[in-house]
Amino acid sequence: MQDVTLYHGDCAQVMAERIPDGSIDLTVTSPPYDNLRVYNGYTFDFEAIAAQLWRVTKPGGVVVWVVGDATINGSETGTSFRQALHFMALGFNLHDTMIYQKVAGATGSNNAYWQAFEFMFVLSKDTPSAINLIVDRRNAKSPGSVREIAGHRHQDGNKKGSRDWERKPMGIRFNIWQIDAPNGIDRDVDHPAQFPEALARDHILSWSNPGNVVLDPMMGSGTTGKMAALTGRQFIGIDISAEYVELARQRIAKVEAQPFLFHPAETQAQPEQLPLDTAPLS
């Protein structure tokens, strides 16, 4: 398999026709939910996409689904929760419900607290095969010897057993990720809803290993693909907008040294090898 493969077309159809069963290690994506994003006039079929994601995900694979809710007539739609429950009905485990907290860019009205986050549902097909939790949270207390009571309780409620351990200066990151979006978004890219690069990168690092296959079926400007290339993963990207496929191709080409495949929606012919601009990162 080539390092990077891009498809132009409806992602549910492309997955059904081009991606084999159980071939994807990790999906990192975000749908154009609740019309919060103007997406070149396109809509998407959530149930069809979810069914294909279940089919193509390997046992032990993970889907990271980043989504939020619109507020209509004073009520949040609850779309995010319904989608998470639908994934679970298909067979996915809800491995973690994470929060992407935006440092800037909150929206809303004065009738409620302004919305400053999106859900990041981490859905796994069985137990994740790759769990590489990021350790970058400074512990509240200074390092030093502490005592931890460990073991089980007797029927009288007393704990049995103890051990000493050394407090480390850094701990595993919490599941609320605070990301300064303006610092992680390419201002030269014309797309209404870019991922912060740190969000895509850190999920790729957390739930996959080098050489694994990462999918973004609604890849937009190609941020997931760019981060997959930079972290040594293979990437498959799909988008229904030809404009965004070309945008993603250009962005990934800047960091991807190897040729990759581009599949136009209009033809069923064999993929064409395209020359790439391999200019180094600035």
Short mmCIF file of C-alpha atoms in Angstrom, two decimals:
data_model
loop_
_atom_site.label_atom_id
_atom_site.label_comp_id
_atom_site.label_asym_id
_atom_site.label_seq_id
_atom_site.Cartn_x
_atom_site.Cartn_y
_atom_site.Cartn_z
CA MET A 1 0.00 0.00 0.00
CA GLN A 2 1.19 3.50 -0.79
CA ASP A 3 1.70 5.92 2.09
CA VAL A 4 -1.16 8.23 1.11
CA THR A 5 -4.27 7.54 -0.96
CA LEU A 6 -6.90 10.21 -1.66
CA TYR A 7 -10.38 9.63 -3.08
CA HIS A 8 -12.86 12.13 -4.46
CA GLY A 9 -16.44 10.99 -3.93
CA ASP A 10 -19.18 10.20 -1.44
CA CYS A 11 -17.35 8.60 1.47
CA ALA A 12 -19.93 5.89 2.21
CA GLN A 13 -19.82 4.78 -1.42
CA VAL A 14 -16.03 5.00 -1.66
CA MET A 15 -15.58 2.96 1.52
CA ALA A 16 -18.05 0.34 0.24
CA GLU A 17 -16.29 0.02 -3.12
CA ARG A 18 -12.63 0.59 -2.31
CA ILE A 19 -11.77 -0.20 1.32
CA PRO A 20 -11.63 -3.86 2.43
CA ASP A 21 -13.23 -5.23 5.59
CA GLY A 22 -11.16 -4.78 8.74
CA SER A 23 -8.34 -2.82 7.10
CA ILE A 24 -8.32 0.48 9.04
CA ASP A 25 -6.47 0.92 12.32
CA LEU A 26 -7.72 4.41 13.16
CA THR A 27 -10.24 6.92 11.87
CA VAL A 28 -9.99 10.57 12.93
CA THR A 29 -12.76 12.69 11.47
CA SER A 30 -15.43 15.30 12.07
CA PRO A 31 -18.70 15.50 10.13
CA PRO A 32 -20.33 18.74 8.91
CA TYR A 33 -22.85 18.44 11.74
CA ASP A 34 -26.18 20.23 12.19
CA ASN A 35 -25.48 22.66 9.35
CA LEU A 36 -22.98 24.41 11.61
CA ARG A 37 -20.53 24.18 8.76
CA VAL A 38 -21.21 25.45 5.27
CA TYR A 39 -19.74 22.59 3.26
CA ASN A 40 -19.92 23.53 -0.41
CA GLY A 41 -23.61 22.63 -0.45
CA TYR A 42 -23.08 18.93 0.35
CA THR A 43 -24.92 16.82 2.90
CA PHE A 44 -23.96 13.46 4.36
CA ASP A 45 -25.70 10.21 5.30
CA PHE A 46 -24.61 9.51 8.88
CA GLU A 47 -26.08 6.00 9.18
CA ALA A 48 -24.44 4.82 5.94
CA ILE A 49 -21.09 6.28 6.97
CA ALA A 50 -21.28 4.74 10.45
CA ALA A 51 -22.08 1.30 8.99
CA GLN A 52 -19.07 1.50 6.67
CA LEU A 53 -16.80 2.62 9.50
CA TRP A 54 -17.85 -0.44 11.51
CA ARG A 55 -17.07 -2.68 8.52
CA VAL A 56 -13.66 -1.26 7.62
CA THR A 57 -12.34 -0.90 11.19
CA LYS A 58 -10.03 -3.67 12.36
CA PRO A 59 -10.71 -5.55 15.58
CA GLY A 60 -8.87 -3.37 18.08
CA GLY A 61 -9.27 -0.34 15.81
CA VAL A 62 -10.55 3.05 16.91
CA VAL A 63 -12.80 5.76 15.47
CA VAL A 64 -12.39 9.29 16.85
CA TRP A 65 -15.60 11.18 16.03
CA VAL A 66 -15.39 14.92 16.73
CA VAL A 67 -18.84 16.51 16.84
CA GLY A 68 -20.94 19.23 18.43
CA ASP A 69 -24.55 20.43 18.49
CA ALA A 70 -26.36 23.42 17.09
CA THR A 71 -28.86 25.36 19.16
CA ILE A 72 -32.23 25.68 17.38
CA ASN A 73 -35.19 27.51 18.90
CA GLY A 74 -33.41 27.69 22.22
CA SER A 75 -32.59 23.95 22.44
CA GLU A 76 -29.46 22.02 21.59
CA THR A 77 -30.15 19.35 18.99
CA GLY A 78 -28.50 16.45 20.82
CA THR A 79 -27.20 15.11 17.50
CA SER A 80 -23.85 14.26 19.06
CA PHE A 81 -25.42 11.96 21.67
CA ARG A 82 -27.65 10.23 19.14
CA GLN A 83 -24.67 9.55 16.91
CA ALA A 84 -22.62 8.11 19.79
CA LEU A 85 -25.51 5.82 20.75
CA HIS A 86 -25.90 4.71 17.12
CA PHE A 87 -22.22 3.77 16.95
CA MET A 88 -22.69 1.73 20.14
CA ALA A 89 -25.73 0.00 18.65
CA LEU A 90 -23.54 -1.07 15.72
CA GLY A 91 -21.14 -2.74 18.14
CA PHE A 92 -18.55 -0.08 18.94
CA ASN A 93 -17.46 0.42 22.53
CA LEU A 94 -17.55 4.01 23.79
CA HIS A 95 -13.97 3.81 24.99
CA ASP A 96 -13.81 7.45 26.09
CA THR A 97 -15.93 10.59 25.90
CA MET A 98 -13.42 13.38 25.48
CA ILE A 99 -13.77 17.14 25.25
CA TYR A 100 -12.02 19.48 22.85
CA GLN A 101 -12.03 22.77 24.73
CA LYS A 102 -11.39 25.80 22.55
CA VAL A 103 -9.19 28.48 24.06
CA ALA A 104 -10.71 30.95 21.62
CA GLY A 105 -13.72 30.90 19.33
CA ALA A 106 -16.68 30.36 21.68
CA THR A 107 -20.10 30.98 20.13
CA GLY A 108 -23.62 31.41 21.45
CA SER A 109 -26.00 33.98 22.90
CA ASN A 110 -26.51 35.70 26.22
CA ASN A 111 -29.36 33.30 27.05
CA ALA A 112 -26.89 30.56 28.00
CA TYR A 113 -23.19 30.08 28.70
CA TRP A 114 -21.26 30.40 25.49
CA GLN A 115 -20.32 27.15 23.77
CA ALA A 116 -16.57 26.56 23.89
CA PHE A 117 -16.15 22.83 23.31
CA GLU A 118 -16.87 19.86 21.07
CA PHE A 119 -17.20 16.19 21.93
CA MET A 120 -14.50 13.75 20.84
CA PHE A 121 -16.04 10.28 21.04
CA VAL A 122 -13.35 7.59 21.07
CA LEU A 123 -15.08 4.48 19.75
CA SER A 124 -13.29 1.14 19.71
CA LYS A 125 -13.95 -2.20 18.07
CA ASP A 126 -13.14 -4.36 21.10
CA THR A 127 -10.24 -3.17 23.27
CA PRO A 128 -7.96 -0.74 21.37
CA SER A 129 -4.84 -2.43 20.03
CA ALA A 130 -2.83 0.78 20.39
CA ILE A 131 -3.04 2.82 23.59
CA ASN A 132 -0.21 5.37 23.78
CA LEU A 133 -1.44 7.83 26.39
CA ILE A 134 0.28 11.20 26.26
CA VAL A 135 2.19 12.18 29.39
CA ASP A 136 2.42 15.97 29.52
CA ARG A 137 0.35 17.03 32.55
CA ARG A 138 2.33 18.57 35.37
CA ASN A 139 1.42 16.97 38.68
CA ALA A 140 -0.12 19.35 41.20
CA LYS A 141 2.32 18.38 43.95
CA SER A 142 6.07 18.56 43.66
CA PRO A 143 7.90 15.26 43.12
CA GLY A 144 8.78 13.28 46.20
CA SER A 145 8.19 10.11 48.10
CA VAL A 146 4.51 9.51 48.92
CA ARG A 147 2.68 6.59 50.43
CA GLU A 148 -0.19 4.86 48.68
CA ILE A 149 -2.54 2.38 50.32
CA ALA A 150 -3.17 -0.49 47.90
CA GLY A 151 -4.98 -3.81 47.99
CA HIS A 152 -8.49 -4.89 48.85
CA ARG A 153 -10.81 -4.27 51.78
CA HIS A 154 -11.74 -6.82 54.40
CA GLN A 155 -15.38 -7.24 55.30
CA ASP A 156 -14.81 -4.83 58.20
CA GLY A 157 -13.84 -2.10 55.70
CA ASN A 158 -10.13 -1.96 56.47
CA LYS A 159 -7.66 -1.94 53.59
CA LYS A 160 -5.00 -4.60 53.38
CA GLY A 161 -1.54 -4.04 52.04
CA SER A 162 0.49 -0.95 51.21
CA ARG A 163 3.35 0.09 48.98
CA ASP A 164 5.63 3.05 48.46
CA TRP A 165 5.93 4.80 45.13
CA GLU A 166 7.67 7.84 43.74
CA ARG A 167 5.51 10.67 42.43
CA LYS A 168 6.53 11.59 38.91
CA PRO A 169 6.75 15.24 37.83
CA MET A 170 4.48 14.62 34.82
CA GLY A 171 1.26 12.63 34.59
CA ILE A 172 -1.05 11.29 31.89
CA ARG A 173 -3.06 14.00 30.19
CA PHE A 174 -6.72 14.34 31.22
CA ASN A 175 -9.47 13.69 28.66
CA ILE A 176 -10.31 17.39 28.31
CA TRP A 177 -7.91 18.76 25.72
CA GLN A 178 -7.55 22.51 25.77
CA ILE A 179 -6.24 23.58 22.37
CA ASP A 180 -5.54 27.11 21.26
CA ALA A 181 -7.15 26.64 17.85
CA PRO A 182 -5.81 29.80 16.17
CA ASN A 183 -2.25 28.59 16.80
CA GLY A 184 -2.97 25.18 15.25
CA ILE A 185 -4.81 26.24 12.11
CA ASP A 186 -3.24 27.10 8.78
CA ARG A 187 -4.50 30.61 8.01
CA ASP A 188 -3.54 30.19 4.36
CA VAL A 189 -6.09 27.38 3.97
CA ASP A 190 -9.60 28.27 2.79
CA HIS A 191 -11.79 25.79 4.69
CA PRO A 192 -14.64 26.57 7.11
CA ALA A 193 -13.81 24.02 9.81
CA GLN A 194 -10.18 23.00 10.06
CA PHE A 195 -8.98 20.67 12.77
CA PRO A 196 -6.28 22.17 14.95
CA GLU A 197 -3.23 20.19 13.89
CA ALA A 198 -2.46 19.29 17.52
CA LEU A 199 -5.87 17.63 17.89
CA ALA A 200 -5.38 15.34 14.90
CA ARG A 201 -1.73 14.63 15.75
CA ASP A 202 -2.38 13.72 19.38
CA HIS A 203 -5.22 11.34 18.57
CA ILE A 204 -3.04 9.68 15.92
CA LEU A 205 -0.24 9.27 18.45
CA SER A 206 -2.64 8.01 21.13
CA TRP A 207 -4.59 5.37 19.20
CA SER A 208 -2.23 4.09 16.49
CA ASN A 209 1.36 3.00 15.92
CA PRO A 210 3.84 3.92 13.17
CA GLY A 211 2.95 2.13 9.94
CA ASN A 212 -0.74 1.80 10.83
CA VAL A 213 -3.45 2.92 8.41
CA VAL A 214 -5.30 6.12 9.35
CA LEU A 215 -8.56 7.10 7.62
CA ASP A 216 -10.42 10.40 7.40
CA PRO A 217 -13.58 9.86 5.35
CA MET A 218 -14.47 13.58 5.48
CA MET A 219 -10.95 14.90 5.27
CA GLY A 220 -11.70 18.51 4.34
CA SER A 221 -8.44 20.40 4.17
CA GLY A 222 -6.38 17.28 4.92
CA THR A 223 -5.12 18.02 8.42
CA THR A 224 -5.47 14.39 9.55
CA GLY A 225 -3.53 13.29 6.47
CA LYS A 226 -0.80 15.83 7.07
CA MET A 227 -0.39 14.68 10.67
CA ALA A 228 -0.48 11.00 9.65
CA ALA A 229 2.35 11.62 7.18
CA LEU A 230 4.38 13.51 9.76
CA THR A 231 3.99 10.72 12.34
CA GLY A 232 4.87 7.83 10.02
CA ARG A 233 1.38 6.43 9.41
CA GLN A 234 -0.28 5.48 6.14
CA PHE A 235 -3.30 7.59 5.25
CA ILE A 236 -6.52 7.19 3.29
CA GLY A 237 -8.56 10.35 2.78
CA ILE A 238 -11.97 10.86 1.18
CA ASP A 239 -13.93 14.01 0.45
CA ILE A 240 -17.00 14.75 -1.62
CA SER A 241 -15.66 18.16 -2.65
CA ALA A 242 -13.11 18.11 -5.47
CA GLU A 243 -11.91 21.51 -4.29
CA TYR A 244 -11.08 20.17 -0.82
CA VAL A 245 -9.44 17.02 -2.20
CA GLU A 246 -7.06 19.20 -4.18
CA LEU A 247 -6.47 21.40 -1.12
CA ALA A 248 -5.64 18.32 0.96
CA ARG A 249 -3.37 16.98 -1.78
CA GLN A 250 -1.36 20.18 -1.82
CA ARG A 251 -1.00 20.31 1.96
CA ILE A 252 0.02 16.67 2.33
CA ALA A 253 2.40 16.92 -0.63
CA LYS A 254 4.47 19.46 1.27
CA VAL A 255 5.31 16.92 3.97
CA GLU A 256 5.06 13.61 2.11
CA ALA A 257 8.20 12.57 0.25
CA GLN A 258 6.67 9.53 -1.47
CA PRO A 259 4.19 9.60 -4.37
CA PHE A 260 0.60 8.87 -3.43
CA LEU A 261 -2.57 7.96 -5.20
CA PHE A 262 -5.43 10.19 -6.29
CA HIS A 263 -8.73 8.65 -7.33
CA PRO A 264 -11.11 11.00 -9.18
CA ALA A 265 -14.79 10.27 -8.61
CA GLU A 266 -15.61 10.48 -12.30
CA THR A 267 -13.69 7.35 -13.31
CA GLN A 268 -13.35 3.75 -12.23
CA ALA A 269 -9.98 3.48 -13.98
CA GLN A 270 -6.79 2.50 -12.23
CA PRO A 271 -5.34 5.31 -10.06
CA GLU A 272 -2.93 7.73 -11.57
CA GLN A 273 0.49 8.48 -10.07
CA LEU A 274 0.85 12.22 -9.65
CA PRO A 275 4.09 14.16 -9.19
CA LEU A 276 4.27 16.01 -5.89
CA ASP A 277 5.74 19.24 -4.66
CA THR A 278 8.06 18.06 -1.87
CA ALA A 279 9.08 21.46 -0.53
CA PRO A 280 10.33 21.23 3.08
CA LEU A 281 8.24 22.46 5.98
CA SER A 282 8.76 26.09 6.87
#
